[in-house]
Amino acid sequence: MIQEITNQQLVPETFIQERIEEIRAAVGDGRAINALSGGVDSSVVTMLGHRALGPRLRTVFIENGLMREGEPERVRDMFGRLGVEVEVVDAREAFFTALSGVADPEEKREAITQTFYREVFGRLVRESGARHLLQGTILTDVDETVAGIKRQHNVFEQLGIDPQEAFGYRIVEPLLRIRKDGVRRVGRALGLPPELFERIPFPGPALAARVIGEVTPERIETVRRATAVVERRLQGTGAFQYLAILHADRVTGMRDGKRDFGRQIEVRCWDSVDARTASPTKLPFETLEALARDLLAEVPGVVSVTYNIATKPPSTIEAV
Ligand code: XMP
């Protein structure tokens, strides 16, 4: 049973000091590695690890080919300004090979998990001589996984999986006793820039969570471009989260006077407080029209654009 530190109990400075000591105790005089995705949780862990271990922590950005446009550069620059060196590791081939031919959502998650922890990290850890991986699992990840709602990719011990046995290294989880609000407060106290906390949520399986059916480099590129349009068009709305989904089915359209059996993009834009329940934002029709115009113009092969008007539940925020 993990003992929660509630928002009322949390004193960021004390929490930071305790976690630094905990990381130092776990890693000893050895080395550790952590993967930085650029999200709030992994960014906070990076700063904690950096403070605890300095150059004995190697921070990597895994380029899995599934991230949004410009992410590796954005993350590297942001941390460069904070004095933390981030190494970008190109692992695109490993991920796309593992995802090839996989259409089932849970199998997709599993392929990503295994590639990340076993293959990519296994190799990095072996090469670097690190014995510990620092990771930003938060209490909500554990709750949702244990409740069987959605398997979060970063939860092992609570499912009876021993990372040492399964992957050959230990996992240290400094954020395990707090939730998102707490992580944000700790991040601010660590001096992370405000833009980081203002970003909308983004899922661990990245754009693979937004491709229905098989994940290929080409299909990811389609959803990546669509995501860029949706984020650009909807960023001023104040909505909780907005995203683009690529459907598996093609539909008949026409282009240049000819039949074009094309792609369908579904746009979702959610009002929500904690992502547990959500309802579609009542976007003005003009905004939807502008979205359709840009998606049709900027994303090759798209002939249909729809807006999701279902609530969560029974929908979920992501599609996979
Ligand atoms: P769902 O799709 O479960 O998403 O309604 C709830 C929130 O969690 C974010 N998120 C994830 N969703 N797999 C998911 O399906 C993940 O690994 C994951 N990580 C984060 C999602 O974007 C939404 O805000």
mmCIF file of C-alpha atoms and ligand atoms in Angstrom:
data_model
loop_
_atom_site.group_PDB
_atom_site.id
_atom_site.type_symbol
_atom_site.label_atom_id
_atom_site.label_comp_id
_atom_site.label_asym_id
_atom_site.label_seq_id
_atom_site.Cartn_x
_atom_site.Cartn_y
_atom_site.Cartn_z
ATOM 1 C CA MET A 1 0.000 0.000 0.000
ATOM 2 C CA ILE A 2 1.524 3.323 -1.070
ATOM 3 C CA GLN A 3 1.079 6.091 1.467
ATOM 4 C CA GLU A 4 -0.236 9.141 -0.285
ATOM 5 C CA ILE A 5 1.112 12.601 0.460
ATOM 6 C CA THR A 6 -1.963 14.759 -0.070
ATOM 7 C CA ASN A 7 -1.853 18.256 -1.414
ATOM 8 C CA GLN A 8 -2.519 19.637 2.073
ATOM 9 C CA GLN A 9 0.349 17.620 3.510
ATOM 10 C CA LEU A 10 2.807 18.402 0.749
ATOM 11 C CA VAL A 11 5.562 20.901 1.488
ATOM 12 C CA PRO A 12 7.474 21.056 -1.806
ATOM 13 C CA GLU A 13 10.853 22.051 -0.332
ATOM 14 C CA THR A 14 10.743 19.243 2.235
ATOM 15 C CA PHE A 15 9.555 16.780 -0.382
ATOM 16 C CA ILE A 16 12.415 17.761 -2.699
ATOM 17 C CA GLN A 17 15.010 17.333 0.052
ATOM 18 C CA GLU A 18 13.621 13.932 1.085
ATOM 19 C CA ARG A 19 13.512 12.631 -2.485
ATOM 20 C CA ILE A 20 17.065 13.798 -3.154
ATOM 21 C CA GLU A 21 18.237 11.842 -0.140
ATOM 22 C CA GLU A 22 16.163 8.820 -1.169
ATOM 23 C CA ILE A 23 17.668 8.833 -4.676
ATOM 24 C CA ARG A 24 21.201 9.144 -3.276
ATOM 25 C CA ALA A 25 20.564 6.263 -0.864
ATOM 26 C CA ALA A 26 19.165 4.007 -3.610
ATOM 27 C CA VAL A 27 21.851 4.702 -6.201
ATOM 28 C CA GLY A 28 24.768 4.772 -3.755
ATOM 29 C CA ASP A 29 27.970 5.654 -5.551
ATOM 30 C CA GLY A 30 26.699 4.116 -8.786
ATOM 31 C CA ARG A 31 25.118 5.624 -11.847
ATOM 32 C CA ALA A 32 21.509 6.070 -12.899
ATOM 33 C CA ILE A 33 19.635 6.766 -16.069
ATOM 34 C CA ASN A 34 16.353 8.459 -16.744
ATOM 35 C CA ALA A 35 14.198 9.008 -19.771
ATOM 36 C CA LEU A 36 12.868 12.473 -20.276
ATOM 37 C CA SER A 37 9.783 12.783 -22.472
ATOM 38 C CA GLY A 38 9.300 16.476 -21.811
ATOM 39 C CA GLY A 39 6.073 15.968 -19.852
ATOM 40 C CA VAL A 40 5.634 17.279 -16.330
ATOM 41 C CA ASP A 41 6.370 14.027 -14.488
ATOM 42 C CA SER A 42 9.580 13.093 -16.271
ATOM 43 C CA SER A 43 10.756 16.711 -16.186
ATOM 44 C CA VAL A 44 10.359 16.864 -12.406
ATOM 45 C CA VAL A 45 12.173 13.546 -12.002
ATOM 46 C CA THR A 46 14.993 14.826 -14.202
ATOM 47 C CA MET A 47 15.475 17.876 -11.979
ATOM 48 C CA LEU A 48 15.325 15.786 -8.788
ATOM 49 C CA GLY A 49 17.802 13.286 -10.199
ATOM 50 C CA HIS A 50 20.075 16.033 -11.447
ATOM 51 C CA ARG A 51 20.113 17.654 -8.018
ATOM 52 C CA ALA A 52 20.730 14.325 -6.318
ATOM 53 C CA LEU A 53 23.345 12.836 -8.641
ATOM 54 C CA GLY A 54 24.722 15.560 -10.908
ATOM 55 C CA PRO A 55 26.766 13.992 -13.723
ATOM 56 C CA ARG A 56 26.148 10.474 -12.365
ATOM 57 C CA LEU A 57 22.682 10.753 -13.880
ATOM 58 C CA ARG A 58 22.440 10.271 -17.620
ATOM 59 C CA THR A 59 19.272 11.839 -19.027
ATOM 60 C CA VAL A 60 18.081 10.593 -22.391
ATOM 61 C CA PHE A 61 15.272 11.576 -24.686
ATOM 62 C CA ILE A 62 14.183 8.430 -26.490
ATOM 63 C CA GLU A 63 13.275 9.363 -30.032
ATOM 64 C CA ASN A 64 10.704 6.632 -30.545
ATOM 65 C CA GLY A 65 9.269 8.198 -33.698
ATOM 66 C CA LEU A 66 5.910 8.644 -31.943
ATOM 67 C CA MET A 67 6.315 12.140 -30.522
ATOM 68 C CA ARG A 68 4.822 15.407 -31.672
ATOM 69 C CA GLU A 69 6.496 17.763 -34.141
ATOM 70 C CA GLY A 70 9.688 19.380 -32.860
ATOM 71 C CA GLU A 71 9.658 17.644 -29.455
ATOM 72 C CA PRO A 72 13.269 16.398 -29.208
ATOM 73 C CA GLU A 73 14.634 19.898 -29.923
ATOM 74 C CA ARG A 74 12.154 21.608 -27.617
ATOM 75 C CA VAL A 75 12.977 19.308 -24.690
ATOM 76 C CA ARG A 76 16.716 19.488 -25.208
ATOM 77 C CA ASP A 77 16.652 23.281 -25.391
ATOM 78 C CA MET A 78 14.441 23.687 -22.339
ATOM 79 C CA PHE A 79 16.771 21.572 -20.188
ATOM 80 C CA GLY A 80 19.880 23.046 -21.737
ATOM 81 C CA ARG A 81 18.742 26.387 -20.330
ATOM 82 C CA LEU A 82 18.484 24.724 -16.909
ATOM 83 C CA GLY A 83 21.994 23.330 -17.149
ATOM 84 C CA VAL A 84 20.920 19.724 -17.739
ATOM 85 C CA GLU A 85 22.376 17.893 -20.696
ATOM 86 C CA VAL A 86 19.884 15.721 -22.563
ATOM 87 C CA GLU A 87 21.053 13.059 -24.956
ATOM 88 C CA VAL A 88 18.706 12.210 -27.825
ATOM 89 C CA VAL A 89 18.756 8.478 -28.596
ATOM 90 C CA ASP A 90 17.344 7.425 -31.951
ATOM 91 C CA ALA A 91 15.256 4.294 -31.352
ATOM 92 C CA ARG A 92 12.706 4.747 -34.117
ATOM 93 C CA GLU A 93 13.496 1.513 -35.852
ATOM 94 C CA ALA A 94 13.090 -0.597 -32.719
ATOM 95 C CA PHE A 95 9.639 0.861 -31.996
ATOM 96 C CA PHE A 96 8.281 0.643 -35.519
ATOM 97 C CA THR A 97 9.532 -2.914 -35.874
ATOM 98 C CA ALA A 98 7.774 -3.901 -32.644
ATOM 99 C CA LEU A 99 4.562 -2.168 -33.722
ATOM 100 C CA SER A 100 4.488 -3.631 -37.192
ATOM 101 C CA GLY A 101 1.304 -5.629 -37.792
ATOM 102 C CA VAL A 102 -0.143 -4.855 -34.332
ATOM 103 C CA ALA A 103 -3.669 -3.406 -34.301
ATOM 104 C CA ASP A 104 -5.055 -4.372 -30.886
ATOM 105 C CA PRO A 105 -4.805 -1.480 -28.354
ATOM 106 C CA GLU A 106 -3.433 -3.527 -25.467
ATOM 107 C CA GLU A 107 -0.952 -5.327 -27.706
ATOM 108 C CA LYS A 108 0.217 -1.961 -28.982
ATOM 109 C CA ARG A 109 0.788 -0.719 -25.443
ATOM 110 C CA GLU A 110 2.617 -3.909 -24.624
ATOM 111 C CA ALA A 111 4.834 -3.623 -27.709
ATOM 112 C CA ILE A 112 5.770 -0.070 -26.711
ATOM 113 C CA THR A 113 6.369 -1.037 -23.086
ATOM 114 C CA GLN A 114 8.572 -3.990 -23.953
ATOM 115 C CA THR A 115 10.571 -2.069 -26.542
ATOM 116 C CA PHE A 116 11.098 0.820 -24.160
ATOM 117 C CA TYR A 117 12.041 -1.083 -21.028
ATOM 118 C CA ARG A 118 13.616 -4.228 -22.319
ATOM 119 C CA GLU A 119 15.185 -3.378 -25.598
ATOM 120 C CA VAL A 120 16.043 0.322 -25.612
ATOM 121 C CA PHE A 121 16.636 0.747 -21.888
ATOM 122 C CA GLY A 122 18.118 -2.666 -21.453
ATOM 123 C CA ARG A 123 20.792 -1.714 -23.961
ATOM 124 C CA LEU A 124 21.376 1.772 -22.551
ATOM 125 C CA VAL A 125 21.660 0.482 -19.015
ATOM 126 C CA ARG A 126 24.073 -2.276 -20.040
ATOM 127 C CA GLU A 127 26.221 0.176 -21.978
ATOM 128 C CA SER A 128 26.291 2.838 -19.290
ATOM 129 C CA GLY A 129 26.841 0.551 -16.321
ATOM 130 C CA ALA A 130 23.860 2.141 -14.547
ATOM 131 C CA ARG A 131 21.858 -0.087 -12.256
ATOM 132 C CA HIS A 132 18.972 2.250 -11.601
ATOM 133 C CA LEU A 133 16.334 3.860 -13.725
ATOM 134 C CA LEU A 134 14.611 6.918 -12.297
ATOM 135 C CA GLN A 135 11.016 7.160 -13.390
ATOM 136 C CA GLY A 136 8.094 9.559 -12.911
ATOM 137 C CA THR A 137 5.289 7.156 -11.999
ATOM 138 C CA ILE A 138 2.621 8.996 -9.980
ATOM 139 C CA LEU A 139 -0.032 7.596 -7.664
ATOM 140 C CA THR A 140 -2.822 7.996 -10.232
ATOM 141 C CA ASP A 141 -0.914 5.774 -12.702
ATOM 142 C CA VAL A 142 -0.817 3.034 -10.095
ATOM 143 C CA ASP A 143 -4.495 3.462 -9.123
ATOM 144 C CA GLU A 144 -5.752 3.265 -12.688
ATOM 145 C CA THR A 145 -3.594 0.308 -13.573
ATOM 146 C CA VAL A 146 -4.471 -1.668 -10.469
ATOM 147 C CA ALA A 147 -8.174 -0.899 -10.992
ATOM 148 C CA GLY A 148 -7.818 -2.342 -14.502
ATOM 149 C CA ILE A 149 -9.051 0.832 -16.198
ATOM 150 C CA LYS A 150 -6.038 1.296 -18.392
ATOM 151 C CA ARG A 151 -2.639 -0.292 -18.091
ATOM 152 C CA GLN A 152 -0.212 2.595 -17.681
ATOM 153 C CA HIS A 153 3.052 1.729 -19.331
ATOM 154 C CA ASN A 154 5.186 2.549 -16.291
ATOM 155 C CA VAL A 155 3.620 0.399 -13.573
ATOM 156 C CA PHE A 156 5.281 -2.900 -12.661
ATOM 157 C CA GLU A 157 5.762 -3.701 -8.995
ATOM 158 C CA GLN A 158 2.105 -3.183 -8.127
ATOM 159 C CA LEU A 159 1.283 -5.761 -10.802
ATOM 160 C CA GLY A 160 3.733 -8.230 -9.312
ATOM 161 C CA ILE A 161 6.451 -7.612 -11.915
ATOM 162 C CA ASP A 162 9.962 -7.325 -10.503
ATOM 163 C CA PRO A 163 11.875 -4.941 -12.800
ATOM 164 C CA GLN A 164 15.211 -6.377 -11.670
ATOM 165 C CA GLU A 165 14.125 -9.815 -12.816
ATOM 166 C CA ALA A 166 12.218 -8.669 -15.909
ATOM 167 C CA PHE A 167 14.635 -6.036 -17.213
ATOM 168 C CA GLY A 168 17.851 -6.322 -15.233
ATOM 169 C CA TYR A 169 17.747 -2.977 -13.410
ATOM 170 C CA ARG A 170 15.994 -1.304 -10.474
ATOM 171 C CA ILE A 171 13.392 1.380 -10.872
ATOM 172 C CA VAL A 172 13.353 4.354 -8.488
ATOM 173 C CA GLU A 173 10.080 6.292 -8.392
ATOM 174 C CA PRO A 174 10.351 9.564 -6.474
ATOM 175 C CA LEU A 175 6.817 10.780 -7.362
ATOM 176 C CA LEU A 176 4.955 7.652 -6.350
ATOM 177 C CA ARG A 177 3.266 9.206 -3.313
ATOM 178 C CA ILE A 178 1.872 12.309 -5.002
ATOM 179 C CA ARG A 179 -0.553 13.181 -7.778
ATOM 180 C CA LYS A 180 -0.504 15.644 -10.662
ATOM 181 C CA ASP A 181 -1.204 18.815 -8.656
ATOM 182 C CA GLY A 182 1.536 17.888 -6.242
ATOM 183 C CA VAL A 183 3.969 17.180 -9.077
ATOM 184 C CA ARG A 184 3.269 20.624 -10.537
ATOM 185 C CA ARG A 185 3.940 22.313 -7.210
ATOM 186 C CA VAL A 186 7.192 20.416 -6.791
ATOM 187 C CA GLY A 187 8.167 21.298 -10.373
ATOM 188 C CA ARG A 188 7.630 25.008 -9.758
ATOM 189 C CA ALA A 189 9.704 24.791 -6.605
ATOM 190 C CA LEU A 190 12.468 23.147 -8.664
ATOM 191 C CA GLY A 191 12.517 26.132 -11.027
ATOM 192 C CA LEU A 192 10.986 24.473 -14.081
ATOM 193 C CA PRO A 193 9.532 27.015 -16.550
ATOM 194 C CA PRO A 194 5.788 27.866 -16.323
ATOM 195 C CA GLU A 195 5.084 26.846 -19.965
ATOM 196 C CA LEU A 196 5.722 23.283 -18.946
ATOM 197 C CA PHE A 197 2.785 23.279 -16.536
ATOM 198 C CA GLU A 198 0.471 24.974 -18.981
ATOM 199 C CA ARG A 199 0.747 22.243 -21.613
ATOM 200 C CA ILE A 200 -2.209 19.959 -22.168
ATOM 201 C CA PRO A 201 -1.813 16.299 -21.116
ATOM 202 C CA PHE A 202 -0.163 13.935 -23.556
ATOM 203 C CA PRO A 203 -0.224 10.124 -23.243
ATOM 204 C CA GLY A 204 2.720 7.854 -22.549
ATOM 205 C CA PRO A 205 2.235 5.786 -25.750
ATOM 206 C CA ALA A 206 2.363 9.156 -27.534
ATOM 207 C CA LEU A 207 0.842 9.386 -31.020
ATOM 208 C CA ALA A 208 0.421 5.603 -31.101
ATOM 209 C CA ALA A 209 -2.544 6.184 -28.741
ATOM 210 C CA ARG A 210 -4.144 8.176 -31.556
ATOM 211 C CA VAL A 211 -3.773 5.794 -34.459
ATOM 212 C CA ILE A 212 -6.580 3.267 -34.751
ATOM 213 C CA GLY A 213 -5.231 0.089 -36.311
ATOM 214 C CA GLU A 214 -1.633 -0.509 -37.288
ATOM 215 C CA VAL A 215 1.017 2.048 -36.331
ATOM 216 C CA THR A 216 3.405 2.709 -39.214
ATOM 217 C CA PRO A 217 5.816 5.617 -39.777
ATOM 218 C CA GLU A 218 3.547 6.933 -42.480
ATOM 219 C CA ARG A 219 0.367 6.754 -40.376
ATOM 220 C CA ILE A 220 2.163 8.408 -37.454
ATOM 221 C CA GLU A 221 3.291 11.200 -39.767
ATOM 222 C CA THR A 222 -0.344 11.770 -40.736
ATOM 223 C CA VAL A 223 -1.524 12.021 -37.151
ATOM 224 C CA ARG A 224 1.514 14.139 -36.240
ATOM 225 C CA ARG A 225 0.606 16.718 -38.858
ATOM 226 C CA ALA A 226 -3.042 16.630 -37.817
ATOM 227 C CA THR A 227 -2.019 17.078 -34.172
ATOM 228 C CA ALA A 228 0.009 20.156 -35.054
ATOM 229 C CA VAL A 229 -3.029 21.692 -36.774
ATOM 230 C CA VAL A 230 -5.402 20.851 -33.920
ATOM 231 C CA GLU A 231 -3.025 22.167 -31.253
ATOM 232 C CA ARG A 232 -2.444 25.373 -33.203
ATOM 233 C CA ARG A 233 -6.153 25.982 -33.819
ATOM 234 C CA LEU A 234 -7.449 25.047 -30.362
ATOM 235 C CA GLN A 235 -4.749 26.303 -28.034
ATOM 236 C CA GLY A 236 -6.646 29.459 -27.126
ATOM 237 C CA THR A 237 -9.864 27.654 -26.180
ATOM 238 C CA GLY A 238 -8.946 26.887 -22.580
ATOM 239 C CA ALA A 239 -10.107 23.295 -23.133
ATOM 240 C CA PHE A 240 -8.594 20.570 -20.948
ATOM 241 C CA GLN A 241 -7.199 18.572 -23.869
ATOM 242 C CA TYR A 242 -7.523 18.418 -27.646
ATOM 243 C CA LEU A 243 -6.229 15.902 -30.110
ATOM 244 C CA ALA A 244 -6.485 14.328 -33.532
ATOM 245 C CA ILE A 245 -7.137 10.663 -34.207
ATOM 246 C CA LEU A 246 -6.454 8.770 -37.406
ATOM 247 C CA HIS A 247 -9.121 6.208 -38.230
ATOM 248 C CA ALA A 248 -8.391 2.823 -39.705
ATOM 249 C CA ASP A 249 -11.171 2.928 -42.275
ATOM 250 C CA ARG A 250 -10.897 4.832 -45.490
ATOM 251 C CA VAL A 251 -13.846 6.639 -46.988
ATOM 252 C CA THR A 252 -14.728 7.787 -50.451
ATOM 253 C CA GLY A 253 -13.877 11.351 -51.287
ATOM 254 C CA MET A 254 -12.951 13.239 -54.396
ATOM 255 C CA ARG A 255 -10.034 15.345 -55.391
ATOM 256 C CA ASP A 256 -9.236 17.005 -58.709
ATOM 257 C CA GLY A 257 -12.383 15.510 -60.228
ATOM 258 C CA LYS A 258 -11.337 11.955 -59.343
ATOM 259 C CA ARG A 259 -12.393 9.514 -56.683
ATOM 260 C CA ASP A 260 -10.029 9.551 -53.713
ATOM 261 C CA PHE A 261 -10.400 6.744 -51.219
ATOM 262 C CA GLY A 262 -9.025 8.803 -48.382
ATOM 263 C CA ARG A 263 -8.301 9.077 -44.684
ATOM 264 C CA GLN A 264 -10.522 10.202 -41.845
ATOM 265 C CA ILE A 265 -9.359 12.419 -39.026
ATOM 266 C CA GLU A 266 -11.422 12.689 -35.871
ATOM 267 C CA VAL A 267 -10.940 15.760 -33.704
ATOM 268 C CA ARG A 268 -11.587 15.555 -29.976
ATOM 269 C CA CYS A 269 -11.647 18.541 -27.649
ATOM 270 C CA TRP A 270 -12.472 17.928 -23.999
ATOM 271 C CA ASP A 271 -13.726 19.873 -21.021
ATOM 272 C CA SER A 272 -12.575 18.087 -17.892
ATOM 273 C CA VAL A 273 -11.119 18.678 -14.458
ATOM 274 C CA ASP A 274 -9.174 15.477 -13.836
ATOM 275 C CA ALA A 275 -9.621 13.400 -17.022
ATOM 276 C CA ARG A 276 -11.749 10.886 -15.129
ATOM 277 C CA THR A 277 -14.885 12.229 -16.748
ATOM 278 C CA ALA A 278 -15.008 14.607 -19.678
ATOM 279 C CA SER A 279 -17.416 16.223 -22.083
ATOM 280 C CA PRO A 280 -16.870 17.642 -25.546
ATOM 281 C CA THR A 281 -16.159 21.380 -25.634
ATOM 282 C CA LYS A 282 -18.934 23.368 -27.315
ATOM 283 C CA LEU A 283 -16.675 24.791 -29.986
ATOM 284 C CA PRO A 284 -18.143 27.468 -32.276
ATOM 285 C CA PHE A 285 -19.006 26.062 -35.676
ATOM 286 C CA GLU A 286 -16.616 28.578 -37.270
ATOM 287 C CA THR A 287 -13.764 27.006 -35.291
ATOM 288 C CA LEU A 288 -14.738 23.547 -36.524
ATOM 289 C CA GLU A 289 -14.861 24.822 -40.098
ATOM 290 C CA ALA A 290 -11.430 26.393 -39.769
ATOM 291 C CA LEU A 291 -10.096 23.127 -38.350
ATOM 292 C CA ALA A 292 -11.508 21.159 -41.272
ATOM 293 C CA ARG A 293 -10.069 23.639 -43.761
ATOM 294 C CA ASP A 294 -6.574 23.419 -42.300
ATOM 295 C CA LEU A 295 -6.632 19.648 -41.843
ATOM 296 C CA LEU A 296 -7.749 19.110 -45.442
ATOM 297 C CA ALA A 297 -5.107 21.505 -46.722
ATOM 298 C CA GLU A 298 -2.185 20.429 -44.570
ATOM 299 C CA VAL A 299 -2.561 16.715 -43.989
ATOM 300 C CA PRO A 300 -2.056 14.640 -47.142
ATOM 301 C CA GLY A 301 -4.790 12.210 -48.113
ATOM 302 C CA VAL A 302 -7.481 13.412 -45.690
ATOM 303 C CA VAL A 303 -10.998 13.562 -47.115
ATOM 304 C CA SER A 304 -13.094 13.462 -43.943
ATOM 305 C CA VAL A 305 -12.938 15.411 -40.673
ATOM 306 C CA THR A 306 -15.299 14.660 -37.780
ATOM 307 C CA TYR A 307 -15.765 16.100 -34.298
ATOM 308 C CA ASN A 308 -16.392 13.694 -31.429
ATOM 309 C CA ILE A 309 -19.499 14.656 -29.449
ATOM 310 C CA ALA A 310 -19.618 11.706 -27.030
ATOM 311 C CA THR A 311 -18.854 12.080 -23.322
ATOM 312 C CA LYS A 312 -16.367 10.096 -21.231
ATOM 313 C CA PRO A 313 -17.644 7.630 -20.100
ATOM 314 C CA PRO A 314 -18.338 5.626 -22.164
ATOM 315 C CA SER A 315 -15.753 7.247 -24.448
ATOM 316 C CA THR A 316 -12.182 7.723 -23.246
ATOM 317 C CA ILE A 317 -10.048 10.777 -23.946
ATOM 318 C CA GLU A 318 -7.610 8.949 -26.193
ATOM 319 C CA ALA A 319 -8.783 6.475 -28.820
ATOM 320 C CA VAL A 320 -6.596 3.485 -28.070
HETATM 321 P P1 XMP B 1 -8.071 8.140 -21.253
HETATM 322 O O1 XMP B 1 -7.802 7.905 -22.707
HETATM 323 O O2 XMP B 1 -7.835 6.958 -20.391
HETATM 324 O O3 XMP B 1 -6.974 9.209 -20.804
HETATM 325 O O4 XMP B 1 -9.426 8.765 -21.016
HETATM 326 C C1 XMP B 1 -6.987 9.857 -19.568
HETATM 327 C C2 XMP B 1 -5.862 10.876 -19.538
HETATM 328 O O5 XMP B 1 -4.612 10.223 -19.380
HETATM 329 C C3 XMP B 1 -3.715 10.648 -20.409
HETATM 330 N N1 XMP B 1 -2.719 9.582 -20.581
HETATM 331 C C4 XMP B 1 -2.834 8.345 -21.058
HETATM 332 N N2 XMP B 1 -3.875 7.700 -21.619
HETATM 333 N N3 XMP B 1 -2.499 5.786 -21.926
HETATM 334 C C5 XMP B 1 -3.681 6.449 -22.080
HETATM 335 O O6 XMP B 1 -4.576 5.869 -22.657
HETATM 336 C C6 XMP B 1 -1.437 6.342 -21.346
HETATM 337 O O7 XMP B 1 -0.387 5.735 -21.217
HETATM 338 C C7 XMP B 1 -1.626 7.687 -20.915
HETATM 339 N N4 XMP B 1 -0.785 8.573 -20.349
HETATM 340 C C8 XMP B 1 -1.451 9.683 -20.141
HETATM 341 C C9 XMP B 1 -4.626 10.985 -21.550
HETATM 342 O O8 XMP B 1 -4.020 11.809 -22.509
HETATM 343 C C10 XMP B 1 -5.744 11.689 -20.811
HETATM 344 O O9 XMP B 1 -5.384 13.000 -20.440
#
